[in-house]
CSV table of C-alpha atoms in Angstrom, one decimal:
chain,number,residue,atom,x,y,z
A,244,MET,CA,108.7,76.3,192.7
A,245,LYS,CA,112.6,78.0,193.9
A,246,ILE,CA,115.0,75.9,191.4
A,247,ASN,CA,117.0,74.8,194.8
A,248,GLN,CA,113.9,72.8,195.1
A,249,ILE,CA,114.4,70.8,192.7
A,250,ILE,CA,116.5,68.0,193.4
A,251,PHE,CA,119.4,66.5,190.5
A,252,ARG,CA,120.3,62.7,190.9
A,253,PRO,CA,121.0,60.4,189.0
A,254,PHE,CA,118.4,58.4,187.2
A,255,ARG,CA,116.9,54.9,188.8
A,256,PRO,CA,115.7,51.9,186.9
A,257,GLU,CA,111.9,52.9,188.3
A,258,ASP,CA,112.3,55.9,187.1
A,259,VAL,CA,112.0,55.1,182.8
A,260,GLU,CA,108.2,55.4,182.5
A,261,ASP,CA,108.1,58.9,184.4
A,262,VAL,CA,111.4,59.6,181.3
A,263,LEU,CA,109.0,58.4,178.6
A,264,LYS,CA,106.1,60.4,179.6
A,265,ILE,CA,108.3,62.8,179.4
A,266,ALA,CA,109.9,61.9,176.7
A,267,SER,CA,106.4,61.3,174.3
A,268,SER,CA,105.3,64.9,175.7
A,269,ARG,CA,108.1,66.7,174.2
A,270,PHE,CA,109.9,64.8,172.2
A,271,LYS,CA,108.3,63.8,167.8
A,272,GLU,CA,110.6,60.7,168.1
A,273,LYS,CA,109.3,57.3,169.9
A,274,TYR,CA,111.3,56.0,172.9
A,275,SER,CA,110.5,52.6,174.2
A,276,SER,CA,111.8,51.3,178.0
A,277,SER,CA,114.5,48.2,177.2
A,278,LEU,CA,116.6,51.6,175.5
A,279,ILE,CA,115.9,53.7,178.2
A,280,LEU,CA,117.0,51.6,180.5
A,281,GLN,CA,119.9,50.5,177.0
A,282,ILE,CA,121.1,53.8,177.8
A,283,TYR,CA,121.8,54.0,181.1
A,284,LYS,CA,123.1,51.1,181.4
A,285,TYR,CA,125.8,51.7,179.0
A,286,PHE,CA,126.7,55.0,181.0
A,287,PRO,CA,124.9,55.2,184.1
A,288,GLU,CA,126.3,58.4,185.7
A,289,GLY,CA,124.8,60.4,182.0
A,290,PHE,CA,121.5,59.8,183.3
A,291,LEU,CA,120.7,62.8,186.0
A,292,VAL,CA,116.7,63.4,187.0
A,293,ALA,CA,115.9,66.7,188.1
A,294,GLU,CA,113.0,66.1,190.7
A,295,LEU,CA,110.3,67.5,192.8
A,296,GLU,CA,108.4,66.8,195.6
A,297,GLY,CA,109.1,63.2,194.4
A,298,GLU,CA,107.5,64.4,191.0
A,299,ILE,CA,110.3,63.6,187.6
A,300,VAL,CA,109.8,67.7,185.8
A,301,GLY,CA,113.1,66.2,183.7
A,302,TYR,CA,115.9,64.5,182.3
A,303,ILE,CA,119.0,63.9,180.6
A,304,THR,CA,121.4,61.4,179.3
A,305,ALA,CA,125.0,61.5,177.5
A,306,VAL,CA,127.2,59.0,177.2
A,307,PRO,CA,130.8,59.4,176.1
A,308,HIS,CA,131.0,60.0,171.8
A,309,TYR,CA,134.4,59.5,170.4
A,310,PRO,CA,138.1,60.1,172.9
A,311,THR,CA,136.8,63.3,173.1
A,312,SER,CA,132.7,64.3,174.1
A,313,LEU,CA,130.7,63.0,175.5
A,314,ARG,CA,127.4,63.8,173.5
A,315,VAL,CA,123.7,64.9,175.3
A,316,LEU,CA,121.1,62.2,173.3
A,317,MET,CA,118.2,64.0,175.3
A,318,VAL,CA,117.6,66.5,177.4
A,319,ALA,CA,113.5,67.2,178.5
A,320,VAL,CA,111.8,69.2,180.7
A,321,LYS,CA,107.9,69.3,181.7
A,322,ARG,CA,106.2,71.5,179.7
A,323,GLU,CA,104.5,73.1,182.4
A,324,HIS,CA,108.4,73.4,184.5
A,325,GLU,CA,110.4,75.2,181.3
A,326,GLY,CA,111.9,78.4,182.0
A,327,ARG,CA,113.4,77.9,185.7
A,328,GLY,CA,116.2,76.6,185.4
A,329,ILE,CA,116.2,73.5,185.1
A,330,GLY,CA,117.4,72.2,182.1
A,331,SER,CA,120.0,74.3,181.7
A,332,GLN,CA,121.5,72.7,185.2
A,333,LEU,CA,120.4,69.0,183.5
A,334,MET,CA,123.0,70.4,181.0
A,335,GLY,CA,125.8,72.7,183.3
A,336,ARG,CA,125.7,69.6,185.0
A,337,ILE,CA,126.9,67.4,182.4
A,338,GLU,CA,129.3,69.6,181.1
A,339,THR,CA,131.3,69.7,184.9
A,340,LEU,CA,131.0,66.1,184.5
A,341,ALA,CA,132.2,65.8,180.5
A,342,TYR,CA,135.2,68.3,182.2
A,343,MET,CA,136.0,66.1,185.4
A,344,LYS,CA,135.9,63.0,183.2
A,345,GLY,CA,139.2,64.3,181.1
A,346,TYR,CA,135.8,65.9,178.0
A,347,SER,CA,137.7,68.9,175.7
A,348,SER,CA,133.6,69.4,174.5
A,349,VAL,CA,129.8,68.4,174.6
A,350,LYS,CA,128.2,67.5,170.9
A,351,LEU,CA,124.0,66.9,171.3
A,352,GLU,CA,121.9,66.5,168.1
A,353,VAL,CA,118.7,69.2,167.3
A,354,ARG,CA,116.1,69.4,164.8
A,355,GLN,CA,117.2,72.4,162.8
A,356,ASP,CA,112.9,74.0,163.0
A,357,ASN,CA,113.7,73.3,166.9
A,358,ILE,CA,114.7,77.5,167.3
A,359,ARG,CA,114.1,77.5,169.8
A,360,ALA,CA,116.0,74.8,171.5
A,361,ILE,CA,118.8,75.9,169.4
A,362,GLY,CA,118.7,79.5,171.1
A,363,PHE,CA,118.5,77.1,174.7
A,364,TYR,CA,121.9,76.2,173.7
A,365,ARG,CA,123.4,78.8,172.0
A,366,SER,CA,123.0,80.8,175.0
A,367,ARG,CA,125.2,77.7,177.0
A,368,GLY,CA,128.3,78.3,174.5
A,369,TYR,CA,127.1,75.8,171.4
A,370,ARG,CA,128.0,76.0,168.1
A,371,THR,CA,127.3,74.8,164.7
A,372,VAL,CA,129.9,72.7,163.3
A,373,GLY,CA,127.9,70.2,161.4
A,374,MET,CA,124.7,68.6,159.9
A,375,ILE,CA,123.1,65.8,159.0
A,376,GLU,CA,120.5,64.7,156.7
A,377,HIS,CA,117.1,62.8,157.1
A,378,TYR,CA,118.0,62.5,160.7
A,379,TYR,CA,115.3,62.7,162.3
A,380,SER,CA,112.5,59.3,161.8
A,381,ASP,CA,109.7,61.8,159.5
A,382,GLY,CA,113.0,63.1,157.1
A,383,SER,CA,114.1,66.3,159.1
A,384,ASP,CA,117.4,67.4,159.5
A,385,ALA,CA,119.9,67.8,162.3
A,386,PHE,CA,122.4,70.5,163.2
A,387,ILE,CA,125.6,69.3,165.4
A,388,MET,CA,126.0,71.7,168.0
A,389,GLU,CA,128.9,71.4,170.6
A,390,LYS,CA,130.7,73.6,172.7
A,391,PRO,CA,134.4,73.0,173.7
A,392,LEU,CA,134.8,71.9,177.7
A,393,ASN,CA,137.6,75.0,178.6
A,394,PHE,CA,136.0,76.2,182.6
């Protein structure tokens, strides 16, 4: 698979089950189809999928967060497609969207023990700006990370 074989496109409601399968395989948190669709309806342009040969292999969703930032709620790539630049492409597209919409930064939360994800975000220019105790349903803490947008 080459990255140029991946199609990045807007999420469609019929994608919800594929997105849920990826979410359930990648996150400890459990999400419902109604929540996914509610996020989509709130800010449809912030919900993208990565598709390879008709199969959704990754997705990202982001929503406005305060007047100056866009907040990434979820980004995930199927395990068998990790390390191929799909997550970077999804993040880059959301960062570009945020910039084009006039936001000054992109923010996200990440589990403090998710060293791999933290490294990925740092490599993209994100820095830790805070912490939220007991953020996740299992009581785990989260780092708040932010990337200023100055393309």
